[in-house]
mmCIF file with all atom_site columns, C-alpha atoms in Angstrom:
data_model
loop_
_atom_site.group_PDB
_atom_site.id
_atom_site.type_symbol
_atom_site.label_atom_id
_atom_site.label_alt_id
_atom_site.label_comp_id
_atom_site.label_asym_id
_atom_site.label_entity_id
_atom_site.label_seq_id
_atom_site.pdbx_PDB_ins_code
_atom_site.Cartn_x
_atom_site.Cartn_y
_atom_site.Cartn_z
_atom_site.occupancy
_atom_site.B_iso_or_equiv
_atom_site.pdbx_formal_charge
_atom_site.auth_seq_id
_atom_site.auth_comp_id
_atom_site.auth_asym_id
_atom_site.auth_atom_id
_atom_site.pdbx_PDB_model_num
ATOM 1   C CA . MET A 1 1   ? 2.431   24.212  -10.069 1.00 0.00 ? 482 MET A CA 1
ATOM 2   C CA . THR A 1 2   ? 6.013   23.387  -9.230  1.00 0.00 ? 483 THR A CA 1
ATOM 3   C CA . LEU A 1 3   ? 7.176   21.623  -6.108  1.00 0.00 ? 484 LEU A CA 1
ATOM 4   C CA . THR A 1 4   ? 8.227   24.985  -4.689  1.00 0.00 ? 485 THR A CA 1
ATOM 5   C CA . ASP A 1 5   ? 4.635   26.254  -5.208  1.00 0.00 ? 486 ASP A CA 1
ATOM 6   C CA . ALA A 1 6   ? 3.098   23.212  -3.520  1.00 0.00 ? 487 ALA A CA 1
ATOM 7   C CA . PRO A 1 7   ? 1.517   23.559  -0.092  1.00 0.00 ? 488 PRO A CA 1
ATOM 8   C CA . THR A 1 8   ? 3.892   22.947  2.801   1.00 0.00 ? 489 THR A CA 1
ATOM 9   C CA . VAL A 1 9   ? 3.231   19.768  4.744   1.00 0.00 ? 490 VAL A CA 1
ATOM 10  C CA . PRO A 1 10  ? 3.578   20.400  8.480   1.00 0.00 ? 491 PRO A CA 1
ATOM 11  C CA . ALA A 1 11  ? 6.430   18.593  10.194  1.00 0.00 ? 492 ALA A CA 1
ATOM 12  C CA . SER A 1 12  ? 5.385   15.697  12.393  1.00 0.00 ? 493 SER A CA 1
ATOM 13  C CA . THR A 1 13  ? 7.388   13.857  15.020  1.00 0.00 ? 494 THR A CA 1
ATOM 14  C CA . ALA A 1 14  ? 7.223   10.087  15.299  1.00 0.00 ? 495 ALA A CA 1
ATOM 15  C CA . ASP A 1 15  ? 5.264   10.463  18.549  1.00 0.00 ? 496 ASP A CA 1
ATOM 16  C CA . GLU A 1 16  ? 2.783   12.883  16.962  1.00 0.00 ? 497 GLU A CA 1
ATOM 17  C CA . ARG A 1 17  ? 2.322   10.581  13.961  1.00 0.00 ? 498 ARG A CA 1
ATOM 18  C CA . ALA A 1 18  ? 1.800   7.577   16.263  1.00 0.00 ? 499 ALA A CA 1
ATOM 19  C CA . ARG A 1 19  ? -0.798  9.481   18.301  1.00 0.00 ? 500 ARG A CA 1
ATOM 20  C CA . ARG A 1 20  ? -2.691  10.632  15.203  1.00 0.00 ? 501 ARG A CA 1
ATOM 21  C CA . LEU A 1 21  ? -2.648  7.161   13.611  1.00 0.00 ? 502 LEU A CA 1
ATOM 22  C CA . THR A 1 22  ? -3.831  5.539   16.845  1.00 0.00 ? 503 THR A CA 1
ATOM 23  C CA . GLU A 1 23  ? -6.604  8.116   17.346  1.00 0.00 ? 504 GLU A CA 1
ATOM 24  C CA . ALA A 1 24  ? -7.773  7.817   13.734  1.00 0.00 ? 505 ALA A CA 1
ATOM 25  C CA . GLY A 1 25  ? -7.857  4.010   13.913  1.00 0.00 ? 506 GLY A CA 1
ATOM 26  C CA . ALA A 1 26  ? -9.772  4.056   17.197  1.00 0.00 ? 507 ALA A CA 1
ATOM 27  C CA . ALA A 1 27  ? -12.243 6.656   15.916  1.00 0.00 ? 508 ALA A CA 1
ATOM 28  C CA . TRP A 1 28  ? -12.942 4.653   12.751  1.00 0.00 ? 509 TRP A CA 1
ATOM 29  C CA . ALA A 1 29  ? -13.318 1.405   14.707  1.00 0.00 ? 510 ALA A CA 1
ATOM 30  C CA . GLU A 1 30  ? -15.802 3.097   17.043  1.00 0.00 ? 511 GLU A CA 1
ATOM 31  C CA . ARG A 1 31  ? -17.715 4.748   14.192  1.00 0.00 ? 512 ARG A CA 1
ATOM 32  C CA . ILE A 1 32  ? -17.985 1.492   12.228  1.00 0.00 ? 513 ILE A CA 1
ATOM 33  C CA . ALA A 1 33  ? -18.947 -0.536  15.311  1.00 0.00 ? 514 ALA A CA 1
ATOM 34  C CA . ALA A 1 34  ? -21.820 1.894   15.939  1.00 0.00 ? 515 ALA A CA 1
ATOM 35  C CA . ASN A 1 35  ? -22.871 1.970   12.272  1.00 0.00 ? 516 ASN A CA 1
ATOM 36  C CA . PRO A 1 36  ? -21.281 -0.551  9.869   1.00 0.00 ? 517 PRO A CA 1
ATOM 37  C CA . SER A 1 37  ? -22.399 1.460   6.819   1.00 0.00 ? 518 SER A CA 1
ATOM 38  C CA . ALA A 1 38  ? -20.080 4.272   7.970   1.00 0.00 ? 519 ALA A CA 1
ATOM 39  C CA . ALA A 1 39  ? -17.258 2.191   6.431   1.00 0.00 ? 520 ALA A CA 1
ATOM 40  C CA . ASP A 1 40  ? -18.685 2.761   2.949   1.00 0.00 ? 521 ASP A CA 1
ATOM 41  C CA . LEU A 1 41  ? -17.206 5.953   1.495   1.00 0.00 ? 522 LEU A CA 1
ATOM 42  C CA . THR A 1 42  ? -17.856 7.586   -1.862  1.00 0.00 ? 523 THR A CA 1
ATOM 43  C CA . TYR A 1 43  ? -15.284 9.997   -3.226  1.00 0.00 ? 524 TYR A CA 1
ATOM 44  C CA . THR A 1 44  ? -16.300 12.605  -5.785  1.00 0.00 ? 525 THR A CA 1
ATOM 45  C CA . VAL A 1 45  ? -13.735 14.435  -7.900  1.00 0.00 ? 526 VAL A CA 1
ATOM 46  C CA . THR A 1 46  ? -14.579 16.740  -10.800 1.00 0.00 ? 527 THR A CA 1
ATOM 47  C CA . GLY A 1 47  ? -12.546 17.953  -13.736 1.00 0.00 ? 528 GLY A CA 1
ATOM 48  C CA . GLN A 1 48  ? -12.776 20.650  -16.395 1.00 0.00 ? 529 GLN A CA 1
ATOM 49  C CA . GLY A 1 49  ? -10.739 20.877  -19.577 1.00 0.00 ? 530 GLY A CA 1
ATOM 50  C CA . ALA A 1 50  ? -8.157  23.702  -19.692 1.00 0.00 ? 531 ALA A CA 1
ATOM 51  C CA . GLY A 1 51  ? -5.479  24.811  -22.153 1.00 0.00 ? 532 GLY A CA 1
ATOM 52  C CA . SER A 1 52  ? -4.534  22.401  -24.905 1.00 0.00 ? 533 SER A CA 1
ATOM 53  C CA . VAL A 1 53  ? -5.154  19.090  -23.124 1.00 0.00 ? 534 VAL A CA 1
ATOM 54  C CA . ALA A 1 54  ? -4.826  20.017  -19.431 1.00 0.00 ? 535 ALA A CA 1
ATOM 55  C CA . SER A 1 55  ? -7.468  19.469  -16.770 1.00 0.00 ? 536 SER A CA 1
ATOM 56  C CA . GLU A 1 56  ? -8.356  21.447  -13.682 1.00 0.00 ? 537 GLU A CA 1
ATOM 57  C CA . ILE A 1 57  ? -9.281  18.905  -11.030 1.00 0.00 ? 538 ILE A CA 1
ATOM 58  C CA . ARG A 1 58  ? -11.274 19.632  -7.887  1.00 0.00 ? 539 ARG A CA 1
ATOM 59  C CA . ALA A 1 59  ? -11.321 17.227  -4.971  1.00 0.00 ? 540 ALA A CA 1
ATOM 60  C CA . GLY A 1 60  ? -13.175 18.677  -2.002  1.00 0.00 ? 541 GLY A CA 1
ATOM 61  C CA . LYS A 1 61  ? -11.482 21.972  -1.135  1.00 0.00 ? 542 LYS A CA 1
ATOM 62  C CA . HIS A 1 62  ? -8.394  21.078  -3.176  1.00 0.00 ? 543 HIS A CA 1
ATOM 63  C CA . ARG A 1 63  ? -7.603  22.089  -6.753  1.00 0.00 ? 544 ARG A CA 1
ATOM 64  C CA . PHE A 1 64  ? -4.815  20.810  -8.942  1.00 0.00 ? 545 PHE A CA 1
ATOM 65  C CA . ILE A 1 65  ? -3.827  20.830  -12.584 1.00 0.00 ? 546 ILE A CA 1
ATOM 66  C CA . VAL A 1 66  ? -3.027  17.765  -14.688 1.00 0.00 ? 547 VAL A CA 1
ATOM 67  C CA . ASP A 1 67  ? -1.339  18.198  -18.081 1.00 0.00 ? 548 ASP A CA 1
ATOM 68  C CA . GLU A 1 68  ? 0.776   16.365  -20.622 1.00 0.00 ? 549 GLU A CA 1
ATOM 69  C CA . PRO A 1 69  ? 4.261   17.062  -21.963 1.00 0.00 ? 550 PRO A CA 1
ATOM 70  C CA . ALA A 1 70  ? 4.526   18.824  -25.327 1.00 0.00 ? 551 ALA A CA 1
ATOM 71  C CA . ALA A 1 71  ? 5.165   15.489  -27.088 1.00 0.00 ? 552 ALA A CA 1
ATOM 72  C CA . LEU A 1 72  ? 1.628   14.474  -26.054 1.00 0.00 ? 553 LEU A CA 1
ATOM 73  C CA . ALA A 1 73  ? 0.035   17.818  -27.100 1.00 0.00 ? 554 ALA A CA 1
ATOM 74  C CA . GLY A 1 74  ? 0.257   19.391  -23.649 1.00 0.00 ? 555 GLY A CA 1
ATOM 75  C CA . ASP A 1 75  ? 1.724   22.580  -22.266 1.00 0.00 ? 556 ASP A CA 1
ATOM 76  C CA . ASP A 1 76  ? 3.736   20.652  -19.643 1.00 0.00 ? 557 ASP A CA 1
ATOM 77  C CA . VAL A 1 77  ? 2.522   22.858  -16.776 1.00 0.00 ? 558 VAL A CA 1
ATOM 78  C CA . ALA A 1 78  ? 1.870   19.892  -14.473 1.00 0.00 ? 559 ALA A CA 1
ATOM 79  C CA . ALA A 1 79  ? 2.372   16.163  -14.137 1.00 0.00 ? 560 ALA A CA 1
ATOM 80  C CA . SER A 1 80  ? 0.529   13.894  -16.552 1.00 0.00 ? 561 SER A CA 1
ATOM 81  C CA . PRO A 1 81  ? -2.447  11.693  -15.659 1.00 0.00 ? 562 PRO A CA 1
ATOM 82  C CA . VAL A 1 82  ? -0.286  8.561   -15.514 1.00 0.00 ? 563 VAL A CA 1
ATOM 83  C CA . GLU A 1 83  ? 2.267   10.363  -13.329 1.00 0.00 ? 564 GLU A CA 1
ATOM 84  C CA . PHE A 1 84  ? -0.560  11.381  -10.992 1.00 0.00 ? 565 PHE A CA 1
ATOM 85  C CA . ALA A 1 85  ? -1.693  7.732   -10.963 1.00 0.00 ? 566 ALA A CA 1
ATOM 86  C CA . LEU A 1 86  ? 1.795   6.621   -9.918  1.00 0.00 ? 567 LEU A CA 1
ATOM 87  C CA . GLY A 1 87  ? 1.877   9.453   -7.372  1.00 0.00 ? 568 GLY A CA 1
ATOM 88  C CA . ALA A 1 88  ? -1.468  8.280   -5.975  1.00 0.00 ? 569 ALA A CA 1
ATOM 89  C CA . LEU A 1 89  ? -0.034  4.785   -5.622  1.00 0.00 ? 570 LEU A CA 1
ATOM 90  C CA . ILE A 1 90  ? 3.074   6.078   -3.846  1.00 0.00 ? 571 ILE A CA 1
ATOM 91  C CA . SER A 1 91  ? 1.128   8.323   -1.480  1.00 0.00 ? 572 SER A CA 1
ATOM 92  C CA . CYS A 1 92  ? -1.345  5.568   -0.605  1.00 0.00 ? 573 CYS A CA 1
ATOM 93  C CA . GLN A 1 93  ? 1.536   3.181   0.055   1.00 0.00 ? 574 GLN A CA 1
ATOM 94  C CA . ILE A 1 94  ? 3.165   5.704   2.407   1.00 0.00 ? 575 ILE A CA 1
ATOM 95  C CA . VAL A 1 95  ? -0.093  6.153   4.348   1.00 0.00 ? 576 VAL A CA 1
ATOM 96  C CA . VAL A 1 96  ? -0.660  2.404   4.656   1.00 0.00 ? 577 VAL A CA 1
ATOM 97  C CA . TYR A 1 97  ? 2.985   1.705   5.572   1.00 0.00 ? 578 TYR A CA 1
ATOM 98  C CA . ARG A 1 98  ? 2.697   4.214   8.403   1.00 0.00 ? 579 ARG A CA 1
ATOM 99  C CA . LEU A 1 99  ? -0.714  2.911   9.467   1.00 0.00 ? 580 LEU A CA 1
ATOM 100 C CA . TYR A 1 100 ? 0.379   -0.732  9.600   1.00 0.00 ? 581 TYR A CA 1
ATOM 101 C CA . ALA A 1 101 ? 3.791   0.028   11.094  1.00 0.00 ? 582 ALA A CA 1
ATOM 102 C CA . GLN A 1 102 ? 1.901   1.637   13.968  1.00 0.00 ? 583 GLN A CA 1
ATOM 103 C CA . ALA A 1 103 ? -0.625  -1.205  14.199  1.00 0.00 ? 584 ALA A CA 1
ATOM 104 C CA . LEU A 1 104 ? 2.057   -3.919  14.147  1.00 0.00 ? 585 LEU A CA 1
ATOM 105 C CA . GLY A 1 105 ? 4.484   -2.083  16.431  1.00 0.00 ? 586 GLY A CA 1
ATOM 106 C CA . ILE A 1 106 ? 7.130   -1.862  13.707  1.00 0.00 ? 587 ILE A CA 1
ATOM 107 C CA . VAL A 1 107 ? 9.423   1.169   13.864  1.00 0.00 ? 588 VAL A CA 1
ATOM 108 C CA . VAL A 1 108 ? 9.882   3.002   10.563  1.00 0.00 ? 589 VAL A CA 1
ATOM 109 C CA . ASP A 1 109 ? 12.104  6.051   10.838  1.00 0.00 ? 590 ASP A CA 1
ATOM 110 C CA . ASP A 1 110 ? 11.712  7.139   7.214   1.00 0.00 ? 591 ASP A CA 1
ATOM 111 C CA . ILE A 1 111 ? 10.042  5.931   4.047   1.00 0.00 ? 592 ILE A CA 1
ATOM 112 C CA . SER A 1 112 ? 10.515  6.805   0.393   1.00 0.00 ? 593 SER A CA 1
ATOM 113 C CA . ILE A 1 113 ? 9.119   5.103   -2.677  1.00 0.00 ? 594 ILE A CA 1
ATOM 114 C CA . GLU A 1 114 ? 9.946   5.186   -6.364  1.00 0.00 ? 595 GLU A CA 1
ATOM 115 C CA . ALA A 1 115 ? 7.361   4.013   -8.898  1.00 0.00 ? 596 ALA A CA 1
ATOM 116 C CA . GLN A 1 116 ? 8.017   3.192   -12.539 1.00 0.00 ? 597 GLN A CA 1
ATOM 117 C CA . GLY A 1 117 ? 5.272   2.386   -14.988 1.00 0.00 ? 598 GLY A CA 1
ATOM 118 C CA . ASP A 1 118 ? 5.738   1.073   -18.520 1.00 0.00 ? 599 ASP A CA 1
ATOM 119 C CA . LEU A 1 119 ? 3.303   2.470   -21.081 1.00 0.00 ? 600 LEU A CA 1
ATOM 120 C CA . ASN A 1 120 ? 3.289   1.953   -24.835 1.00 0.00 ? 601 ASN A CA 1
ATOM 121 C CA . VAL A 1 121 ? 1.454   4.829   -26.599 1.00 0.00 ? 602 VAL A CA 1
ATOM 122 C CA . THR A 1 122 ? 0.553   2.948   -29.793 1.00 0.00 ? 603 THR A CA 1
ATOM 123 C CA . LYS A 1 123 ? -2.989  2.230   -28.585 1.00 0.00 ? 604 LYS A CA 1
ATOM 124 C CA . LEU A 1 124 ? -3.422  5.789   -27.251 1.00 0.00 ? 605 LEU A CA 1
ATOM 125 C CA . PHE A 1 125 ? -2.746  7.152   -30.739 1.00 0.00 ? 606 PHE A CA 1
ATOM 126 C CA . GLY A 1 126 ? -4.682  4.420   -32.580 1.00 0.00 ? 607 GLY A CA 1
ATOM 127 C CA . ILE A 1 127 ? -1.528  3.058   -34.229 1.00 0.00 ? 608 ILE A CA 1
ATOM 128 C CA . ASP A 1 128 ? -1.926  -0.490  -32.911 1.00 0.00 ? 609 ASP A CA 1
ATOM 129 C CA . GLU A 1 129 ? -5.146  -1.605  -31.238 1.00 0.00 ? 610 GLU A CA 1
ATOM 130 C CA . SER A 1 130 ? -3.764  -4.923  -29.960 1.00 0.00 ? 611 SER A CA 1
ATOM 131 C CA . GLY A 1 131 ? -2.036  -3.701  -26.786 1.00 0.00 ? 612 GLY A CA 1
ATOM 132 C CA . ARG A 1 132 ? -3.162  -2.055  -23.598 1.00 0.00 ? 613 ARG A CA 1
ATOM 133 C CA . ALA A 1 133 ? -3.882  1.659   -23.360 1.00 0.00 ? 614 ALA A CA 1
ATOM 134 C CA . GLY A 1 134 ? -2.570  1.713   -19.792 1.00 0.00 ? 615 GLY A CA 1
ATOM 135 C CA . PHE A 1 135 ? 0.498   0.497   -17.980 1.00 0.00 ? 616 PHE A CA 1
ATOM 136 C CA . SER A 1 136 ? 1.780   -2.927  -18.979 1.00 0.00 ? 617 SER A CA 1
ATOM 137 C CA . SER A 1 137 ? 3.682   -3.147  -15.697 1.00 0.00 ? 618 SER A CA 1
ATOM 138 C CA . VAL A 1 138 ? 4.406   -1.068  -12.611 1.00 0.00 ? 619 VAL A CA 1
ATOM 139 C CA . ARG A 1 139 ? 7.371   -1.450  -10.281 1.00 0.00 ? 620 ARG A CA 1
ATOM 140 C CA . LEU A 1 140 ? 7.683   -0.020  -6.784  1.00 0.00 ? 621 LEU A CA 1
ATOM 141 C CA . VAL A 1 141 ? 10.912  0.304   -4.840  1.00 0.00 ? 622 VAL A CA 1
ATOM 142 C CA . VAL A 1 142 ? 10.137  0.974   -1.191  1.00 0.00 ? 623 VAL A CA 1
ATOM 143 C CA . SER A 1 143 ? 13.001  2.249   0.960   1.00 0.00 ? 624 SER A CA 1
ATOM 144 C CA . LEU A 1 144 ? 12.493  1.990   4.707   1.00 0.00 ? 625 LEU A CA 1
ATOM 145 C CA . THR A 1 145 ? 14.911  3.003   7.423   1.00 0.00 ? 626 THR A CA 1
ATOM 146 C CA . GLY A 1 146 ? 14.667  1.957   11.020  1.00 0.00 ? 627 GLY A CA 1
ATOM 147 C CA . PRO A 1 147 ? 15.928  -0.503  13.615  1.00 0.00 ? 628 PRO A CA 1
ATOM 148 C CA . GLU A 1 148 ? 13.779  -3.520  12.690  1.00 0.00 ? 629 GLU A CA 1
ATOM 149 C CA . SER A 1 149 ? 14.903  -6.797  11.124  1.00 0.00 ? 630 SER A CA 1
ATOM 150 C CA . ALA A 1 150 ? 14.366  -7.577  7.452   1.00 0.00 ? 631 ALA A CA 1
ATOM 151 C CA . GLU A 1 151 ? 11.744  -10.130 8.526   1.00 0.00 ? 632 GLU A CA 1
ATOM 152 C CA . ARG A 1 152 ? 9.718   -7.484  10.377  1.00 0.00 ? 633 ARG A CA 1
ATOM 153 C CA . TYR A 1 153 ? 9.833   -5.168  7.342   1.00 0.00 ? 634 TYR A CA 1
ATOM 154 C CA . ASP A 1 154 ? 8.736   -8.081  5.139   1.00 0.00 ? 635 ASP A CA 1
ATOM 155 C CA . GLU A 1 155 ? 5.794   -8.605  7.517   1.00 0.00 ? 636 GLU A CA 1
ATOM 156 C CA . LEU A 1 156 ? 4.958   -4.924  7.135   1.00 0.00 ? 637 LEU A CA 1
ATOM 157 C CA . ARG A 1 157 ? 5.212   -5.078  3.333   1.00 0.00 ? 638 ARG A CA 1
ATOM 158 C CA . ALA A 1 158 ? 2.818   -8.050  3.257   1.00 0.00 ? 639 ALA A CA 1
ATOM 159 C CA . ALA A 1 159 ? 0.282   -6.147  5.379   1.00 0.00 ? 640 ALA A CA 1
ATOM 160 C CA . VAL A 1 160 ? 0.566   -3.083  3.137   1.00 0.00 ? 641 VAL A CA 1
ATOM 161 C CA . ASP A 1 161 ? 0.215   -5.163  -0.035  1.00 0.00 ? 642 ASP A CA 1
ATOM 162 C CA . GLU A 1 162 ? -2.977  -6.666  1.394   1.00 0.00 ? 643 GLU A CA 1
ATOM 163 C CA . HIS A 1 163 ? -4.539  -3.386  2.579   1.00 0.00 ? 644 HIS A CA 1
ATOM 164 C CA . CYS A 1 164 ? -3.467  -0.549  0.245   1.00 0.00 ? 645 CYS A CA 1
ATOM 165 C CA . PRO A 1 165 ? -6.564  0.728   -1.654  1.00 0.00 ? 646 PRO A CA 1
ATOM 166 C CA . VAL A 1 166 ? -4.666  2.248   -4.578  1.00 0.00 ? 647 VAL A CA 1
ATOM 167 C CA . LEU A 1 167 ? -2.440  -0.826  -4.974  1.00 0.00 ? 648 LEU A CA 1
ATOM 168 C CA . ASP A 1 168 ? -5.690  -2.790  -5.146  1.00 0.00 ? 649 ASP A CA 1
ATOM 169 C CA . LEU A 1 169 ? -6.881  -0.471  -7.949  1.00 0.00 ? 650 LEU A CA 1
ATOM 170 C CA . PHE A 1 170 ? -3.725  -1.213  -9.922  1.00 0.00 ? 651 PHE A CA 1
ATOM 171 C CA . ALA A 1 171 ? -3.692  -4.951  -9.206  1.00 0.00 ? 652 ALA A CA 1
ATOM 172 C CA . ASN A 1 172 ? -7.346  -5.866  -9.722  1.00 0.00 ? 653 ASN A CA 1
ATOM 173 C CA . PRO A 1 173 ? -10.026 -5.034  -12.264 1.00 0.00 ? 654 PRO A CA 1
ATOM 174 C CA . VAL A 1 174 ? -12.509 -2.445  -10.999 1.00 0.00 ? 655 VAL A CA 1
ATOM 175 C CA . PRO A 1 175 ? -15.947 -2.114  -12.574 1.00 0.00 ? 656 PRO A CA 1
ATOM 176 C CA . VAL A 1 176 ? -16.183 1.300   -14.244 1.00 0.00 ? 657 VAL A CA 1
ATOM 177 C CA . SER A 1 177 ? -19.250 2.739   -15.913 1.00 0.00 ? 658 SER A CA 1
ATOM 178 C CA . VAL A 1 178 ? -19.042 5.686   -18.304 1.00 0.00 ? 659 VAL A CA 1
ATOM 179 C CA . SER A 1 179 ? -22.003 7.739   -19.430 1.00 0.00 ? 660 SER A CA 1
ATOM 180 C CA . LEU A 1 180 ? -22.020 10.618  -21.868 1.00 0.00 ? 661 LEU A CA 1
ATOM 181 C CA . ALA A 1 181 ? -24.199 13.559  -20.857 1.00 0.00 ? 662 ALA A CA 1
#
């Protein structure tokens, strides 16, 4: 799937976004107050091998393809798993920036983020077992536009850093269990 084939995201005004964020926050607060266990969510995503090394991923009603470039035995028909991981980090950051901008009364006119991740493939290919298989470092450059002071945007960044679920996945070990069926 190319970007031109991707679903179109509906346009949203700042007022519409503010209304939706406020309503969602209030609804979750009410739901959790009535039943604290409602805060505990479990996400289920499934995948099936396709092509050379690609995967067809299903998440709820959504389907997407993950592949590798030819240099990593793929057909290069979609972004790679590590690119999707960086994309997940970016998209989560954007959500949480908007959520906390609304909560803190900080105006953000526009937001864009670039992520870079450093990965050495020697462990992936069994050439050198001493390093990490995953990213050795990840860098985010967040670009915000709006009328606020640098101090207010720093306050927002601190709130996002503290509350972004995918940033937490990258920054902290997460227990993972693997079983072979």
